[in-house]
Every structure is written in structure tokens, then in C-alpha cells.
């Protein structure tokens, strides 16, 4: 195991990113955070010092990871991680996020090393946009005479307050678990940062925000779409589909692949994403401590 810290030499970062690129669609957030140098980087090394896996640990206690052979080499990696985590300060551990098999491996290693168990876990399906598989048209179901009242685009900071109304509803409906409370200060901080990076999008109808979405991670070849939410009274009118197709078209034109994760039981969201050209390709898991 090798700890690289937050600011290793450029050549070391290049080697880590080169390792991650074939698996990038499974770990866009990890690639994003490493590129920003926001996290401590750790590598699982082979006998010839080759990289076999990568994980990060943030100041907020979040572990992101990419461990491609976590099933085939489970026992080997478990032993390595158990030893390492027994010497690692995990007192501030908050969450483990990534491909489901890798998350399960890390959870087991943490338990064997510290006897810590997550307080809650949620599994998701990973989906990727496949060009040419989306349904035809914009998806809008409003009367033709009102089409001119619909538009979509990136959001500026003057839209922060109306966006936060949707964001709070989104978090309460889709993100927060039973033992978690909405944190308005943290949520607003994240929203401001996303807006400043032109990563927040909205659909407008009669000059009102009726749906929102965001790019919550940007890698070298992939972006991760998330936070899609439509005001309940405006649902089933195609606004989310209209917005998602707008975001996907922009990112595909920039040469990016678009991925997301969704709860398996959220049939409405999965159906929407399939209409927008997304297909399942793996599983994802978030565990909270």
C-alpha cells in the first residue's frame, strides 16, 4: 500500500489517472477529485510496484475508490486493506462510495481493522448514455402553443434561492435516509460551487424553474449526471426528459460520455433515463458511518 498525499508529483498523478481511465465511468467522482487535488490518494501496489487499485480519503471523511479486481482477488486485497486500515485514522470516517463490489471489500476491511460498521447503505444501478438509443423528440407533452414558454440552460447565481427550493425537496425525497437531516448550509455551499462551475441546469416554463439537474463530477472522458428533480405539480409533462436531453447533447458535443446512478426501485426515474438513451452497466453503493 502506498500513500501519495494530496499533492504528489505530476508524473505520479499521471500514472494514477492512466490506471483509472479504463474504469472511469465507474469512478468519475474519484477521477474528478484527484484532478482537483482535493483528496489524499492511496494505491494498492503489486509485486512489481504496479498499481492494482486506488482509493482516496477526503478531509470530510469520504472514501472514493476504484479496485477493479475486488471480486477475483478479494482475499488478497482484504488482507492488505485490513492491515492498512488498522494503522489509519478513521475516526472521522463518513462514507464509502463507489462500485458495489469495491465498496463491499472496503467495508469488510474497515470492520476487520476497527470493528466499525456503517449505519446505513444504499445500492444503485449505474447507467450510461448510449447515443442513438433515446426516444425521438424533446419529450415535452405540453400544448404546441405553449412551447415558446419552455427553455433550458445553465443557471447563474441569481437563481440560487429558487434552485434551493428544488434542491431541498430533492434531498428530502431522494437522498436523505431516515436518520439524516437536511443541512441547509452545506447544501447551499455545494449548490453555489456547482453554479460557479456552470454545472447546474434548469428547465423553465413561463419563466419559472420547473426541473433541475446537475453535473456533479467531471472526469477526463466522462461526466456524472445527478440531482435531477421536477416540481411535483409539473411532473408527467416531459420537462425532466427535455432537460436531460439538453444536458446530454451539450456534453456529447464536448466529447464526454454521460453516466449516472439511480435507485433500482425508482422505476419512474429508470424509465425516464431509458427514454433519454441510458442503459444499465453496473452497480454502485454508498455506505454511511
Short mmCIF file of N, CA and C in Angstrom, two decimals, residues 35-110:
data_model
loop_
_atom_site.label_atom_id
_atom_site.label_comp_id
_atom_site.label_asym_id
_atom_site.label_seq_id
_atom_site.Cartn_x
_atom_site.Cartn_y
_atom_site.Cartn_z
N UNK A 35 -8.08 14.94 -9.86
CA UNK A 35 -7.69 16.03 -10.76
C UNK A 35 -7.67 17.38 -10.07
N UNK A 36 -8.56 17.57 -9.11
CA UNK A 36 -8.62 18.82 -8.37
C UNK A 36 -7.62 18.86 -7.21
N UNK A 37 -7.02 17.71 -6.92
CA UNK A 37 -6.09 17.57 -5.80
C UNK A 37 -6.76 17.94 -4.48
N UNK A 38 -7.98 17.45 -4.33
CA UNK A 38 -8.77 17.76 -3.13
C UNK A 38 -8.71 16.65 -2.09
N UNK A 39 -8.09 15.51 -2.43
CA UNK A 39 -8.16 14.34 -1.56
C UNK A 39 -6.78 13.70 -1.43
N UNK A 40 -6.60 12.97 -0.32
CA UNK A 40 -5.42 12.14 -0.19
C UNK A 40 -5.58 10.90 -1.05
N UNK A 41 -4.52 10.50 -1.73
CA UNK A 41 -4.58 9.39 -2.68
C UNK A 41 -3.78 8.21 -2.13
N UNK A 42 -4.36 7.01 -2.27
CA UNK A 42 -3.72 5.79 -1.79
C UNK A 42 -3.78 4.74 -2.90
N UNK A 43 -2.72 3.98 -3.06
CA UNK A 43 -2.66 2.97 -4.12
C UNK A 43 -2.38 1.60 -3.55
N UNK A 44 -3.08 0.59 -4.07
CA UNK A 44 -2.73 -0.81 -3.82
C UNK A 44 -1.72 -1.19 -4.89
N UNK A 45 -0.55 -1.66 -4.47
CA UNK A 45 0.52 -1.97 -5.42
C UNK A 45 0.77 -3.46 -5.51
N UNK A 46 1.16 -3.92 -6.72
CA UNK A 46 1.53 -5.31 -6.93
C UNK A 46 2.99 -5.54 -6.62
N UNK A 47 3.45 -6.76 -6.85
CA UNK A 47 4.82 -7.14 -6.52
C UNK A 47 5.85 -6.36 -7.32
N UNK A 48 5.46 -5.87 -8.49
CA UNK A 48 6.38 -5.08 -9.32
C UNK A 48 6.09 -3.58 -9.21
N UNK A 49 5.41 -3.20 -8.13
CA UNK A 49 5.06 -1.81 -7.86
C UNK A 49 4.03 -1.26 -8.85
N UNK A 50 3.35 -2.14 -9.58
CA UNK A 50 2.28 -1.70 -10.48
C UNK A 50 1.04 -1.37 -9.67
N UNK A 51 0.24 -0.43 -10.17
CA UNK A 51 -0.99 -0.04 -9.48
C UNK A 51 -2.08 -1.07 -9.74
N UNK A 52 -2.69 -1.56 -8.66
CA UNK A 52 -3.77 -2.54 -8.77
C UNK A 52 -5.12 -1.95 -8.35
N UNK A 53 -5.07 -0.87 -7.59
CA UNK A 53 -6.29 -0.23 -7.12
C UNK A 53 -5.95 1.13 -6.55
N UNK A 54 -6.96 1.99 -6.50
CA UNK A 54 -6.78 3.35 -6.00
C UNK A 54 -7.97 3.71 -5.13
N UNK A 55 -7.71 4.38 -4.00
CA UNK A 55 -8.81 4.98 -3.26
C UNK A 55 -8.35 6.32 -2.71
N UNK A 56 -9.30 7.16 -2.39
CA UNK A 56 -9.00 8.49 -1.84
C UNK A 56 -9.70 8.65 -0.50
N UNK A 57 -9.18 9.59 0.29
CA UNK A 57 -9.80 9.91 1.57
C UNK A 57 -9.80 11.42 1.71
N UNK A 58 -10.99 12.00 1.86
CA UNK A 58 -11.12 13.45 1.91
C UNK A 58 -11.10 13.96 3.34
N UNK A 59 -10.95 15.27 3.49
CA UNK A 59 -10.97 15.88 4.82
C UNK A 59 -12.33 15.71 5.48
N UNK A 60 -13.36 15.49 4.68
CA UNK A 60 -14.70 15.26 5.22
C UNK A 60 -15.00 13.81 5.55
N UNK A 61 -14.00 12.93 5.39
CA UNK A 61 -14.18 11.53 5.76
C UNK A 61 -14.82 10.66 4.69
N UNK A 62 -14.71 11.07 3.44
CA UNK A 62 -15.31 10.30 2.34
C UNK A 62 -14.25 9.48 1.62
N UNK A 63 -14.51 8.18 1.47
CA UNK A 63 -13.64 7.30 0.70
C UNK A 63 -14.28 7.06 -0.66
N UNK A 64 -13.54 7.37 -1.73
CA UNK A 64 -13.91 7.02 -3.10
C UNK A 64 -12.89 6.00 -3.57
N UNK A 65 -13.28 5.10 -4.47
CA UNK A 65 -12.35 4.02 -4.80
C UNK A 65 -12.53 3.48 -6.21
N UNK A 66 -11.49 2.82 -6.68
CA UNK A 66 -11.53 2.04 -7.92
C UNK A 66 -10.61 0.84 -7.70
N UNK A 67 -11.22 -0.33 -7.47
CA UNK A 67 -10.47 -1.56 -7.23
C UNK A 67 -11.03 -2.61 -8.19
N UNK A 68 -10.53 -2.65 -9.43
CA UNK A 68 -11.17 -3.45 -10.49
C UNK A 68 -11.28 -4.94 -10.20
N UNK A 69 -10.28 -5.54 -9.56
CA UNK A 69 -10.30 -6.99 -9.33
C UNK A 69 -10.78 -7.34 -7.92
N UNK A 70 -11.68 -6.54 -7.38
CA UNK A 70 -12.07 -6.71 -5.98
C UNK A 70 -12.81 -8.02 -5.72
N UNK A 71 -13.37 -8.64 -6.76
CA UNK A 71 -14.03 -9.93 -6.58
C UNK A 71 -13.03 -11.06 -6.73
N UNK A 72 -12.29 -11.05 -7.83
CA UNK A 72 -11.34 -12.14 -8.12
C UNK A 72 -10.21 -12.22 -7.09
N UNK A 73 -9.76 -11.06 -6.61
CA UNK A 73 -8.62 -11.03 -5.68
C UNK A 73 -9.07 -10.55 -4.30
N UNK A 74 -10.29 -10.89 -3.96
CA UNK A 74 -10.91 -10.39 -2.73
C UNK A 74 -10.06 -10.67 -1.49
N UNK A 75 -9.67 -11.92 -1.28
CA UNK A 75 -8.95 -12.29 -0.07
C UNK A 75 -7.60 -11.58 0.01
N UNK A 76 -6.91 -11.47 -1.12
CA UNK A 76 -5.60 -10.80 -1.16
C UNK A 76 -5.74 -9.33 -0.79
N UNK A 77 -6.70 -8.66 -1.42
CA UNK A 77 -6.88 -7.23 -1.16
C UNK A 77 -7.43 -6.99 0.24
N UNK A 78 -8.29 -7.88 0.71
CA UNK A 78 -8.84 -7.74 2.05
C UNK A 78 -7.74 -7.75 3.09
N UNK A 79 -6.78 -8.66 2.94
CA UNK A 79 -5.67 -8.75 3.89
C UNK A 79 -4.84 -7.47 3.87
N UNK A 80 -4.56 -6.94 2.67
CA UNK A 80 -3.78 -5.71 2.55
C UNK A 80 -4.50 -4.53 3.19
N UNK A 81 -5.77 -4.38 2.85
CA UNK A 81 -6.53 -3.24 3.35
C UNK A 81 -6.76 -3.34 4.86
N UNK A 82 -6.96 -4.54 5.35
CA UNK A 82 -7.15 -4.71 6.79
C UNK A 82 -5.93 -4.23 7.55
N UNK A 83 -4.75 -4.62 7.10
CA UNK A 83 -3.52 -4.19 7.76
C UNK A 83 -3.39 -2.67 7.67
N UNK A 84 -3.68 -2.13 6.51
CA UNK A 84 -3.50 -0.69 6.34
C UNK A 84 -4.50 0.10 7.19
N UNK A 85 -5.75 -0.31 7.16
CA UNK A 85 -6.77 0.42 7.92
C UNK A 85 -6.56 0.31 9.43
N UNK A 86 -5.85 -0.71 9.87
CA UNK A 86 -5.58 -0.84 11.31
C UNK A 86 -4.62 0.23 11.79
N UNK A 87 -3.87 0.86 10.86
CA UNK A 87 -2.93 1.93 11.23
C UNK A 87 -3.43 3.30 10.76
N UNK A 88 -4.61 3.32 10.19
CA UNK A 88 -5.15 4.53 9.56
C UNK A 88 -6.15 5.19 10.51
N UNK A 89 -6.11 6.50 10.62
CA UNK A 89 -7.06 7.21 11.48
C UNK A 89 -8.40 7.35 10.77
N UNK A 90 -9.36 6.52 11.16
CA UNK A 90 -10.69 6.54 10.55
C UNK A 90 -11.72 7.12 11.51
N UNK A 91 -11.26 7.90 12.49
CA UNK A 91 -12.20 8.46 13.46
C UNK A 91 -13.20 9.41 12.81
N UNK A 92 -12.81 10.03 11.69
CA UNK A 92 -13.71 10.96 11.00
C UNK A 92 -14.40 10.35 9.80
N UNK A 93 -14.38 9.02 9.68
CA UNK A 93 -14.98 8.36 8.51
C UNK A 93 -16.46 8.68 8.40
N UNK A 94 -16.87 9.13 7.22
CA UNK A 94 -18.27 9.49 6.98
C UNK A 94 -18.94 8.56 5.99
N UNK A 95 -18.26 8.24 4.86
CA UNK A 95 -18.91 7.43 3.84
C UNK A 95 -17.89 6.71 2.97
N UNK A 96 -18.35 5.63 2.35
CA UNK A 96 -17.58 4.88 1.34
C UNK A 96 -18.45 4.82 0.10
N UNK A 97 -17.90 5.25 -1.04
CA UNK A 97 -18.70 5.43 -2.25
C UNK A 97 -17.98 4.85 -3.45
N UNK A 98 -18.69 4.03 -4.24
CA UNK A 98 -18.12 3.53 -5.48
C UNK A 98 -18.78 2.26 -5.96
N UNK A 99 -18.16 1.63 -6.93
CA UNK A 99 -18.61 0.35 -7.46
C UNK A 99 -18.94 -0.59 -6.30
N UNK A 100 -20.06 -1.31 -6.43
CA UNK A 100 -20.58 -2.06 -5.28
C UNK A 100 -19.60 -3.10 -4.75
N UNK A 101 -18.94 -3.85 -5.63
CA UNK A 101 -18.02 -4.89 -5.14
C UNK A 101 -16.84 -4.27 -4.41
N UNK A 102 -16.34 -3.14 -4.89
CA UNK A 102 -15.23 -2.47 -4.22
C UNK A 102 -15.65 -1.89 -2.89
N UNK A 103 -16.86 -1.32 -2.83
CA UNK A 103 -17.37 -0.79 -1.57
C UNK A 103 -17.50 -1.91 -0.54
N UNK A 104 -18.02 -3.06 -0.95
CA UNK A 104 -18.17 -4.18 -0.02
C UNK A 104 -16.81 -4.63 0.51
N UNK A 105 -15.80 -4.66 -0.35
CA UNK A 105 -14.46 -5.03 0.06
C UNK A 105 -13.93 -4.06 1.13
N UNK A 106 -14.06 -2.77 0.88
CA UNK A 106 -13.55 -1.76 1.82
C UNK A 106 -14.33 -1.81 3.13
N UNK A 107 -15.64 -1.99 3.07
CA UNK A 107 -16.44 -2.10 4.31
C UNK A 107 -15.95 -3.27 5.16
N UNK A 108 -15.66 -4.40 4.52
CA UNK A 108 -15.19 -5.57 5.25
C UNK A 108 -13.83 -5.32 5.88
N UNK A 109 -12.93 -4.67 5.12
CA UNK A 109 -11.59 -4.38 5.64
C UNK A 109 -11.66 -3.42 6.82
N UNK A 110 -12.52 -2.41 6.72
CA UNK A 110 -12.67 -1.45 7.82
C UNK A 110 -13.22 -2.15 9.07
#
